[in-house]
Amino acid sequence: MSQSASHKANQLIDSTSPYLLQHAYNPVNWYPWSEEALHKAKDENKIIILSIGYSACHWCHVMERECFENEDLAALMNANFINIKVDREERPDIDQIYMDALHAMGMNGGWPLNVFLLPDLKPFYGGTYFPAPSWKQVLENINRAFASQRKDLEADANTIFNSIQLSEIKKYDLMKVNENSPNWNKIANQLSQKFDLVHGGNQRAPKFPMPCFYEFLLRLGQIEGKENIENHCFFTLEKMYLGGIYDHLVGGFARYSTDV
């Protein structure tokens, strides 16, 4: 738990979640997801910063250290926003809703998940890890836009809200004409465009192992005869085995590691 003699506990102090308790002595005036916090956002007409993470998340702790323990950034957050912390292991339902929203914004998901919501809980902007200078700029820009361009933010929020109401199949136009079965060839083509042909996995960083994703790709490759997809799965697994994510002493894979 981050604790400083100069900071009194915020609203997370009575939480049962270990992750929330880790933030209970941040200078940010965090609230848990609660009626109190949601009503406060409406009553004070303030944007909500919804920050979602979990105890074992490396970059969650990095952002806490760089941003949420920073007195100046905390003051900026406290003055202009209602700040809510959520443990995704405690509230996977909330995490799923706002992760879908981040995807609807055209961004890759991950944790920490930081989403900006209007007082009616509709999201309009978000991201994952922000270093301190970027976080400060985002806070200032959003606060300025809320004061002078609120209608534009509301229009963006409504577009995102409508997008996450659609099913994934309809959203990405993955159904055949008969509307009964997914267009597997289209799925395969979309996925293969993002393959990292040098390091394995997808073209993103940092990379995380996604067993369900590769199990799906292997089955898809077999069903549709997509040899390139199967080969990419084997290539990815080989790269994982040869890298630091694999425990070469006792076996098994870690979710996260850094090769140096």
PDB file of C-alpha atoms in Angstrom:
ATOM      1  CA  MET A   1       0.000   0.000   0.000  1.00  0.00           C
ATOM      2  CA  SER A   2       1.274   3.486  -0.857  1.00  0.00           C
ATOM      3  CA  GLN A   3       1.192   5.481   2.320  1.00  0.00           C
ATOM      4  CA  SER A   4       2.633   8.802   3.340  1.00  0.00           C
ATOM      5  CA  ALA A   5       2.484  10.485   6.700  1.00  0.00           C
ATOM      6  CA  SER A   6       1.514  13.696   4.936  1.00  0.00           C
ATOM      7  CA  HIS A   7      -1.565  12.148   3.287  1.00  0.00           C
ATOM      8  CA  LYS A   8      -4.749  11.217   5.015  1.00  0.00           C
ATOM      9  CA  ALA A   9      -6.701   8.315   3.604  1.00  0.00           C
ATOM     10  CA  ASN A  10      -9.095   8.905   0.712  1.00  0.00           C
ATOM     11  CA  GLN A  11     -12.467   7.233   0.117  1.00  0.00           C
ATOM     12  CA  LEU A  12     -10.892   3.868  -0.718  1.00  0.00           C
ATOM     13  CA  ILE A  13      -9.781   3.210   2.848  1.00  0.00           C
ATOM     14  CA  ASP A  14     -12.826   1.067   3.695  1.00  0.00           C
ATOM     15  CA  SER A  15     -12.511  -1.109   0.583  1.00  0.00           C
ATOM     16  CA  THR A  16     -12.017  -4.857   0.781  1.00  0.00           C
ATOM     17  CA  SER A  17     -10.092  -4.947  -2.515  1.00  0.00           C
ATOM     18  CA  PRO A  18      -6.288  -5.129  -2.069  1.00  0.00           C
ATOM     19  CA  TYR A  19      -5.892  -3.117  -5.277  1.00  0.00           C
ATOM     20  CA  LEU A  20      -8.094  -0.272  -4.046  1.00  0.00           C
ATOM     21  CA  LEU A  21      -6.365  -0.277  -0.665  1.00  0.00           C
ATOM     22  CA  GLN A  22      -3.055   0.212  -2.465  1.00  0.00           C
ATOM     23  CA  HIS A  23      -4.411   3.585  -3.605  1.00  0.00           C
ATOM     24  CA  ALA A  24      -6.045   4.589  -0.323  1.00  0.00           C
ATOM     25  CA  TYR A  25      -3.245   7.000   0.613  1.00  0.00           C
ATOM     26  CA  ASN A  26      -2.727   8.571  -2.799  1.00  0.00           C
ATOM     27  CA  PRO A  27      -3.132  12.374  -2.773  1.00  0.00           C
ATOM     28  CA  VAL A  28      -5.809  11.808  -5.431  1.00  0.00           C
ATOM     29  CA  ASN A  29      -9.216  11.881  -3.781  1.00  0.00           C
ATOM     30  CA  TRP A  30     -10.283   8.489  -5.123  1.00  0.00           C
ATOM     31  CA  TYR A  31     -13.790   7.126  -4.712  1.00  0.00           C
ATOM     32  CA  PRO A  32     -14.856   3.529  -5.231  1.00  0.00           C
ATOM     33  CA  TRP A  33     -17.574   2.919  -7.823  1.00  0.00           C
ATOM     34  CA  SER A  34     -20.571   3.978  -5.764  1.00  0.00           C
ATOM     35  CA  GLU A  35     -23.803   5.917  -5.840  1.00  0.00           C
ATOM     36  CA  GLU A  36     -22.078   8.620  -3.811  1.00  0.00           C
ATOM     37  CA  ALA A  37     -19.431   9.190  -6.469  1.00  0.00           C
ATOM     38  CA  LEU A  38     -21.854   9.014  -9.394  1.00  0.00           C
ATOM     39  CA  HIS A  39     -24.281  11.459  -7.766  1.00  0.00           C
ATOM     40  CA  LYS A  40     -21.398  13.778  -6.914  1.00  0.00           C
ATOM     41  CA  ALA A  41     -20.386  13.925 -10.588  1.00  0.00           C
ATOM     42  CA  LYS A  42     -23.924  14.890 -11.593  1.00  0.00           C
ATOM     43  CA  ASP A  43     -24.470  17.348  -8.744  1.00  0.00           C
ATOM     44  CA  GLU A  44     -21.155  19.128  -9.377  1.00  0.00           C
ATOM     45  CA  ASN A  45     -21.374  18.732 -13.165  1.00  0.00           C
ATOM     46  CA  LYS A  46     -17.895  17.240 -13.410  1.00  0.00           C
ATOM     47  CA  ILE A  47     -16.232  14.728 -15.692  1.00  0.00           C
ATOM     48  CA  ILE A  48     -15.447  11.357 -14.143  1.00  0.00           C
ATOM     49  CA  ILE A  49     -11.981   9.848 -14.417  1.00  0.00           C
ATOM     50  CA  LEU A  50     -12.535   6.100 -14.231  1.00  0.00           C
ATOM     51  CA  SER A  51      -9.267   4.260 -13.603  1.00  0.00           C
ATOM     52  CA  ILE A  52      -9.419   0.448 -13.680  1.00  0.00           C
ATOM     53  CA  GLY A  53      -6.639  -1.958 -12.773  1.00  0.00           C
ATOM     54  CA  TYR A  54      -5.704  -4.910 -10.562  1.00  0.00           C
ATOM     55  CA  SER A  55      -3.096  -5.785  -7.961  1.00  0.00           C
ATOM     56  CA  ALA A  56      -0.691  -7.721 -10.197  1.00  0.00           C
ATOM     57  CA  CYS A  57      -0.693  -5.130 -13.003  1.00  0.00           C
ATOM     58  CA  HIS A  58       2.831  -3.757 -13.494  1.00  0.00           C
ATOM     59  CA  TRP A  59       1.887  -0.646 -15.453  1.00  0.00           C
ATOM     60  CA  CYS A  60      -0.908   0.147 -12.979  1.00  0.00           C
ATOM     61  CA  HIS A  61       1.743   0.543 -10.300  1.00  0.00           C
ATOM     62  CA  VAL A  62       4.008   2.522 -12.611  1.00  0.00           C
ATOM     63  CA  MET A  63       1.233   5.011 -13.350  1.00  0.00           C
ATOM     64  CA  GLU A  64       0.363   5.231  -9.667  1.00  0.00           C
ATOM     65  CA  ARG A  65       3.951   6.119  -8.831  1.00  0.00           C
ATOM     66  CA  GLU A  66       4.366   8.599 -11.689  1.00  0.00           C
ATOM     67  CA  CYS A  67       0.925  10.230 -11.749  1.00  0.00           C
ATOM     68  CA  PHE A  68      -1.321   9.389  -8.811  1.00  0.00           C
ATOM     69  CA  GLU A  69       1.360  10.021  -6.174  1.00  0.00           C
ATOM     70  CA  ASN A  70       2.327  13.285  -7.872  1.00  0.00           C
ATOM     71  CA  GLU A  71       1.017  16.178  -5.762  1.00  0.00           C
ATOM     72  CA  ASP A  72       0.556  18.580  -8.685  1.00  0.00           C
ATOM     73  CA  LEU A  73      -1.285  16.072 -10.858  1.00  0.00           C
ATOM     74  CA  ALA A  74      -3.424  14.983  -7.922  1.00  0.00           C
ATOM     75  CA  ALA A  75      -4.386  18.604  -7.273  1.00  0.00           C
ATOM     76  CA  LEU A  76      -5.404  18.985 -10.917  1.00  0.00           C
ATOM     77  CA  MET A  77      -7.502  15.822 -10.766  1.00  0.00           C
ATOM     78  CA  ASN A  78      -9.148  16.751  -7.465  1.00  0.00           C
ATOM     79  CA  ALA A  79     -10.051  20.275  -8.563  1.00  0.00           C
ATOM     80  CA  ASN A  80     -11.664  19.408 -11.884  1.00  0.00           C
ATOM     81  CA  PHE A  81     -12.782  15.763 -11.859  1.00  0.00           C
ATOM     82  CA  ILE A  82     -14.510  13.082  -9.844  1.00  0.00           C
ATOM     83  CA  ASN A  83     -11.946  10.308  -9.561  1.00  0.00           C
ATOM     84  CA  ILE A  84     -13.116   6.695  -9.351  1.00  0.00           C
ATOM     85  CA  LYS A  85     -10.928   3.617  -8.901  1.00  0.00           C
ATOM     86  CA  VAL A  86     -12.165   0.131  -9.856  1.00  0.00           C
ATOM     87  CA  ASP A  87     -10.576  -3.272  -9.312  1.00  0.00           C
ATOM     88  CA  ARG A  88     -11.309  -5.235 -12.485  1.00  0.00           C
ATOM     89  CA  GLU A  89     -11.133  -8.492 -10.521  1.00  0.00           C
ATOM     90  CA  GLU A  90     -13.863  -7.200  -8.231  1.00  0.00           C
ATOM     91  CA  ARG A  91     -16.022  -5.559 -10.942  1.00  0.00           C
ATOM     92  CA  PRO A  92     -15.391  -7.315 -14.280  1.00  0.00           C
ATOM     93  CA  ASP A  93     -18.765  -6.029 -15.485  1.00  0.00           C
ATOM     94  CA  ILE A  94     -17.656  -2.393 -15.307  1.00  0.00           C
ATOM     95  CA  ASP A  95     -14.292  -3.268 -16.803  1.00  0.00           C
ATOM     96  CA  GLN A  96     -15.931  -4.971 -19.785  1.00  0.00           C
ATOM     97  CA  ILE A  97     -18.242  -2.047 -20.544  1.00  0.00           C
ATOM     98  CA  TYR A  98     -15.472   0.530 -20.619  1.00  0.00           C
ATOM     99  CA  MET A  99     -12.973  -1.749 -22.330  1.00  0.00           C
ATOM    100  CA  ASP A 100     -15.541  -2.112 -25.117  1.00  0.00           C
ATOM    101  CA  ALA A 101     -15.803   1.675 -25.153  1.00  0.00           C
ATOM    102  CA  LEU A 102     -12.030   2.008 -25.555  1.00  0.00           C
ATOM    103  CA  HIS A 103     -12.135  -0.425 -28.481  1.00  0.00           C
ATOM    104  CA  ALA A 104     -14.983   1.613 -29.995  1.00  0.00           C
ATOM    105  CA  MET A 105     -12.631   4.615 -29.866  1.00  0.00           C
ATOM    106  CA  GLY A 106     -10.247   2.653 -32.091  1.00  0.00           C
ATOM    107  CA  MET A 107      -7.683   1.981 -29.346  1.00  0.00           C
ATOM    108  CA  ASN A 108      -6.058  -1.190 -28.093  1.00  0.00           C
ATOM    109  CA  GLY A 109      -7.145  -2.267 -24.649  1.00  0.00           C
ATOM    110  CA  GLY A 110      -5.051  -2.948 -21.583  1.00  0.00           C
ATOM    111  CA  TRP A 111      -4.534  -1.964 -17.989  1.00  0.00           C
ATOM    112  CA  PRO A 112      -4.499   0.421 -16.368  1.00  0.00           C
ATOM    113  CA  LEU A 113      -7.644   1.396 -18.214  1.00  0.00           C
ATOM    114  CA  ASN A 114      -8.270   5.136 -17.848  1.00  0.00           C
ATOM    115  CA  VAL A 115     -11.527   6.430 -19.299  1.00  0.00           C
ATOM    116  CA  PHE A 116     -13.100   9.883 -19.165  1.00  0.00           C
ATOM    117  CA  LEU A 117     -16.883   9.915 -18.703  1.00  0.00           C
ATOM    118  CA  LEU A 118     -19.469  12.651 -18.887  1.00  0.00           C
ATOM    119  CA  PRO A 119     -21.602  13.019 -15.735  1.00  0.00           C
ATOM    120  CA  ASP A 120     -24.178  10.677 -17.360  1.00  0.00           C
ATOM    121  CA  LEU A 121     -21.459   7.939 -17.476  1.00  0.00           C
ATOM    122  CA  LYS A 122     -21.037   8.016 -21.263  1.00  0.00           C
ATOM    123  CA  PRO A 123     -17.348   7.699 -22.190  1.00  0.00           C
ATOM    124  CA  PHE A 124     -15.769  10.053 -24.725  1.00  0.00           C
ATOM    125  CA  TYR A 125     -12.015   9.508 -24.366  1.00  0.00           C
ATOM    126  CA  GLY A 126      -9.633   7.020 -22.820  1.00  0.00           C
ATOM    127  CA  GLY A 127      -6.377   5.142 -22.911  1.00  0.00           C
ATOM    128  CA  THR A 128      -4.198   2.810 -20.916  1.00  0.00           C
ATOM    129  CA  TYR A 129      -0.889   3.865 -19.361  1.00  0.00           C
ATOM    130  CA  PHE A 130      -0.067   7.592 -19.503  1.00  0.00           C
ATOM    131  CA  PRO A 131       3.334   8.919 -18.383  1.00  0.00           C
ATOM    132  CA  ALA A 132       3.117  11.997 -16.173  1.00  0.00           C
ATOM    133  CA  PRO A 133       3.686  14.695 -18.874  1.00  0.00           C
ATOM    134  CA  SER A 134       1.063  13.134 -21.158  1.00  0.00           C
ATOM    135  CA  TRP A 135      -1.402  12.701 -18.295  1.00  0.00           C
ATOM    136  CA  LYS A 136      -1.048  16.366 -17.349  1.00  0.00           C
ATOM    137  CA  GLN A 137      -1.678  17.442 -20.938  1.00  0.00           C
ATOM    138  CA  VAL A 138      -4.708  15.177 -21.249  1.00  0.00           C
ATOM    139  CA  LEU A 139      -6.203  16.504 -18.001  1.00  0.00           C
ATOM    140  CA  GLU A 140      -5.743  20.119 -19.076  1.00  0.00           C
ATOM    141  CA  ASN A 141      -7.058  19.563 -22.604  1.00  0.00           C
ATOM    142  CA  ILE A 142     -10.149  17.688 -21.455  1.00  0.00           C
ATOM    143  CA  ASN A 143     -10.936  20.226 -18.738  1.00  0.00           C
ATOM    144  CA  ARG A 144     -10.657  23.006 -21.332  1.00  0.00           C
ATOM    145  CA  ALA A 145     -12.805  21.141 -23.867  1.00  0.00           C
ATOM    146  CA  PHE A 146     -15.511  20.422 -21.280  1.00  0.00           C
ATOM    147  CA  ALA A 147     -15.776  24.143 -20.577  1.00  0.00           C
ATOM    148  CA  SER A 148     -15.776  25.364 -24.187  1.00  0.00           C
ATOM    149  CA  GLN A 149     -16.704  22.416 -26.442  1.00  0.00           C
ATOM    150  CA  ARG A 150     -19.100  20.359 -24.389  1.00  0.00           C
ATOM    151  CA  LYS A 151     -21.494  19.701 -27.272  1.00  0.00           C
ATOM    152  CA  ASP A 152     -18.648  18.147 -29.259  1.00  0.00           C
ATOM    153  CA  LEU A 153     -17.768  15.881 -26.334  1.00  0.00           C
ATOM    154  CA  GLU A 154     -21.405  14.867 -25.979  1.00  0.00           C
ATOM    155  CA  ALA A 155     -21.601  14.048 -29.692  1.00  0.00           C
ATOM    156  CA  ASP A 156     -18.480  11.878 -29.407  1.00  0.00           C
ATOM    157  CA  ALA A 157     -19.882  10.176 -26.317  1.00  0.00           C
ATOM    158  CA  ASN A 158     -23.162   9.377 -28.060  1.00  0.00           C
ATOM    159  CA  THR A 159     -21.319   7.894 -31.042  1.00  0.00           C
ATOM    160  CA  ILE A 160     -19.236   5.665 -28.779  1.00  0.00           C
ATOM    161  CA  PHE A 161     -22.283   4.720 -26.702  1.00  0.00           C
ATOM    162  CA  ASN A 162     -24.208   3.679 -29.813  1.00  0.00           C
ATOM    163  CA  SER A 163     -21.235   1.697 -31.068  1.00  0.00           C
ATOM    164  CA  ILE A 164     -20.911  -0.410 -27.926  1.00  0.00           C
ATOM    165  CA  GLN A 165     -24.596  -1.267 -28.108  1.00  0.00           C
ATOM    166  CA  LEU A 166     -23.961  -3.246 -31.281  1.00  0.00           C
ATOM    167  CA  SER A 167     -22.916  -6.870 -31.191  1.00  0.00           C
ATOM    168  CA  GLU A 168     -19.308  -7.546 -32.160  1.00  0.00           C
ATOM    169  CA  ILE A 169     -20.451  -9.500 -35.227  1.00  0.00           C
ATOM    170  CA  LYS A 170     -22.590  -6.663 -36.576  1.00  0.00           C
ATOM    171  CA  LYS A 171     -20.109  -3.975 -35.582  1.00  0.00           C
ATOM    172  CA  TYR A 172     -17.348  -5.432 -37.735  1.00  0.00           C
ATOM    173  CA  ASP A 173     -19.613  -6.747 -40.501  1.00  0.00           C
ATOM    174  CA  LEU A 174     -18.519 -10.337 -39.988  1.00  0.00           C
ATOM    175  CA  MET A 175     -21.751 -12.101 -41.012  1.00  0.00           C
ATOM    176  CA  LYS A 176     -22.456 -13.751 -44.330  1.00  0.00           C
ATOM    177  CA  VAL A 177     -25.517 -12.808 -46.306  1.00  0.00           C
ATOM    178  CA  ASN A 178     -27.578 -15.580 -44.699  1.00  0.00           C
ATOM    179  CA  GLU A 179     -26.884 -13.978 -41.261  1.00  0.00           C
ATOM    180  CA  ASN A 180     -26.433 -17.422 -39.701  1.00  0.00           C
ATOM    181  CA  SER A 181     -22.694 -17.997 -39.595  1.00  0.00           C
ATOM    182  CA  PRO A 182     -19.648 -15.737 -39.241  1.00  0.00           C
ATOM    183  CA  ASN A 183     -17.582 -14.834 -42.294  1.00  0.00           C
ATOM    184  CA  TRP A 184     -14.476 -16.713 -41.182  1.00  0.00           C
ATOM    185  CA  ASN A 185     -12.421 -15.634 -44.204  1.00  0.00           C
ATOM    186  CA  LYS A 186     -13.020 -12.003 -43.381  1.00  0.00           C
ATOM    187  CA  ILE A 187     -12.080 -12.608 -39.734  1.00  0.00           C
ATOM    188  CA  ALA A 188      -8.913 -14.419 -40.838  1.00  0.00           C
ATOM    189  CA  ASN A 189      -7.913 -11.601 -43.188  1.00  0.00           C
ATOM    190  CA  GLN A 190      -8.491  -8.919 -40.559  1.00  0.00           C
ATOM    191  CA  LEU A 191      -6.478 -10.772 -37.938  1.00  0.00           C
ATOM    192  CA  SER A 192      -3.592 -11.645 -40.245  1.00  0.00           C
ATOM    193  CA  GLN A 193      -3.088  -7.975 -41.150  1.00  0.00           C
ATOM    194  CA  LYS A 194      -2.020  -7.361 -37.538  1.00  0.00           C
ATOM    195  CA  PHE A 195       0.457 -10.250 -37.248  1.00  0.00           C
ATOM    196  CA  ASP A 196       3.946  -9.328 -36.073  1.00  0.00           C
ATOM    197  CA  LEU A 197       6.093 -11.365 -38.456  1.00  0.00           C
ATOM    198  CA  VAL A 198       9.319 -10.577 -36.602  1.00  0.00           C
ATOM    199  CA  HIS A 199       8.527 -11.142 -32.937  1.00  0.00           C
ATOM    200  CA  GLY A 200       5.276 -13.101 -33.092  1.00  0.00           C
ATOM    201  CA  GLY A 201       1.913 -12.106 -31.696  1.00  0.00           C
ATOM    202  CA  ASN A 202       0.223  -8.931 -32.869  1.00  0.00           C
ATOM    203  CA  GLN A 203       1.775  -5.617 -33.852  1.00  0.00           C
ATOM    204  CA  ARG A 204       1.593  -3.944 -30.477  1.00  0.00           C
ATOM    205  CA  ALA A 205       3.739  -3.348 -27.447  1.00  0.00           C
ATOM    206  CA  PRO A 206       3.879  -4.452 -24.761  1.00  0.00           C
ATOM    207  CA  LYS A 207       2.728  -7.940 -25.765  1.00  0.00           C
ATOM    208  CA  PHE A 208       0.734 -10.208 -23.484  1.00  0.00           C
ATOM    209  CA  PRO A 209       0.009 -13.942 -23.890  1.00  0.00           C
ATOM    210  CA  MET A 210      -3.586 -14.508 -24.972  1.00  0.00           C
ATOM    211  CA  PRO A 211      -4.304 -18.282 -24.828  1.00  0.00           C
ATOM    212  CA  CYS A 212      -7.955 -18.022 -25.890  1.00  0.00           C
ATOM    213  CA  PHE A 213      -6.995 -15.891 -28.892  1.00  0.00           C
ATOM    214  CA  TYR A 214      -4.433 -18.396 -30.171  1.00  0.00           C
ATOM    215  CA  GLU A 215      -6.677 -21.363 -29.476  1.00  0.00           C
ATOM    216  CA  PHE A 216      -9.284 -19.644 -31.629  1.00  0.00           C
ATOM    217  CA  LEU A 217      -6.734 -18.961 -34.380  1.00  0.00           C
ATOM    218  CA  LEU A 218      -5.555 -22.591 -34.411  1.00  0.00           C
ATOM    219  CA  ARG A 219      -9.118 -23.847 -34.771  1.00  0.00           C
ATOM    220  CA  LEU A 220      -9.855 -21.232 -37.408  1.00  0.00           C
ATOM    221  CA  GLY A 221      -6.759 -22.268 -39.323  1.00  0.00           C
ATOM    222  CA  GLN A 222      -7.832 -25.907 -39.268  1.00  0.00           C
ATOM    223  CA  ILE A 223     -11.462 -25.243 -40.192  1.00  0.00           C
ATOM    224  CA  GLU A 224     -10.680 -22.844 -43.032  1.00  0.00           C
ATOM    225  CA  GLY A 225      -7.391 -24.428 -44.149  1.00  0.00           C
ATOM    226  CA  LYS A 226      -5.493 -21.233 -43.335  1.00  0.00           C
ATOM    227  CA  GLU A 227      -1.950 -22.551 -43.088  1.00  0.00           C
ATOM    228  CA  ASN A 228      -0.491 -19.068 -42.594  1.00  0.00           C
ATOM    229  CA  ILE A 229      -2.601 -18.580 -39.448  1.00  0.00           C
ATOM    230  CA  GLU A 230      -1.553 -21.924 -37.970  1.00  0.00           C
ATOM    231  CA  ASN A 231       2.083 -21.234 -38.781  1.00  0.00           C
ATOM    232  CA  HIS A 232       1.871 -17.827 -37.126  1.00  0.00           C
ATOM    233  CA  CYS A 233       0.512 -19.407 -33.941  1.00  0.00           C
ATOM    234  CA  PHE A 234       3.404 -21.887 -33.845  1.00  0.00           C
ATOM    235  CA  PHE A 235       5.863 -19.067 -34.585  1.00  0.00           C
ATOM    236  CA  THR A 236       4.394 -16.992 -31.731  1.00  0.00           C
ATOM    237  CA  LEU A 237       4.598 -19.881 -29.276  1.00  0.00           C
ATOM    238  CA  GLU A 238       8.216 -20.495 -30.273  1.00  0.00           C
ATOM    239  CA  LYS A 239       9.087 -16.841 -29.695  1.00  0.00           C
ATOM    240  CA  MET A 240       7.369 -16.967 -26.302  1.00  0.00           C
ATOM    241  CA  TYR A 241       9.306 -20.128 -25.393  1.00  0.00           C
ATOM    242  CA  LEU A 242      12.639 -18.577 -26.372  1.00  0.00           C
ATOM    243  CA  GLY A 243      11.999 -15.288 -24.554  1.00  0.00           C
ATOM    244  CA  GLY A 244      11.982 -14.133 -20.969  1.00  0.00           C
ATOM    245  CA  ILE A 245       8.257 -14.740 -20.592  1.00  0.00           C
ATOM    246  CA  TYR A 246       8.982 -18.480 -20.301  1.00  0.00           C
ATOM    247  CA  ASP A 247      10.410 -19.807 -17.039  1.00  0.00           C
ATOM    248  CA  HIS A 248      13.342 -21.872 -18.296  1.00  0.00           C
ATOM    249  CA  LEU A 249      14.031 -23.347 -14.843  1.00  0.00           C
ATOM    250  CA  VAL A 250      10.684 -24.734 -13.722  1.00  0.00           C
ATOM    251  CA  GLY A 251       8.502 -24.230 -16.807  1.00  0.00           C
ATOM    252  CA  GLY A 252       5.359 -22.223 -17.393  1.00  0.00           C
ATOM    253  CA  PHE A 253       4.731 -18.749 -18.767  1.00  0.00           C
ATOM    254  CA  ALA A 254       4.478 -15.447 -16.955  1.00  0.00           C
ATOM    255  CA  ARG A 255       1.899 -12.918 -18.050  1.00  0.00           C
ATOM    256  CA  TYR A 256       4.496 -10.166 -18.184  1.00  0.00           C
ATOM    257  CA  SER A 257       8.285  -9.927 -18.337  1.00  0.00           C
ATOM    258  CA  THR A 258      10.968  -7.613 -19.669  1.00  0.00           C
ATOM    259  CA  ASP A 259      13.913  -8.910 -21.694  1.00  0.00           C
ATOM    260  CA  VAL A 260      17.194  -7.032 -21.154  1.00  0.00           C
TER     261      VAL A 260
END
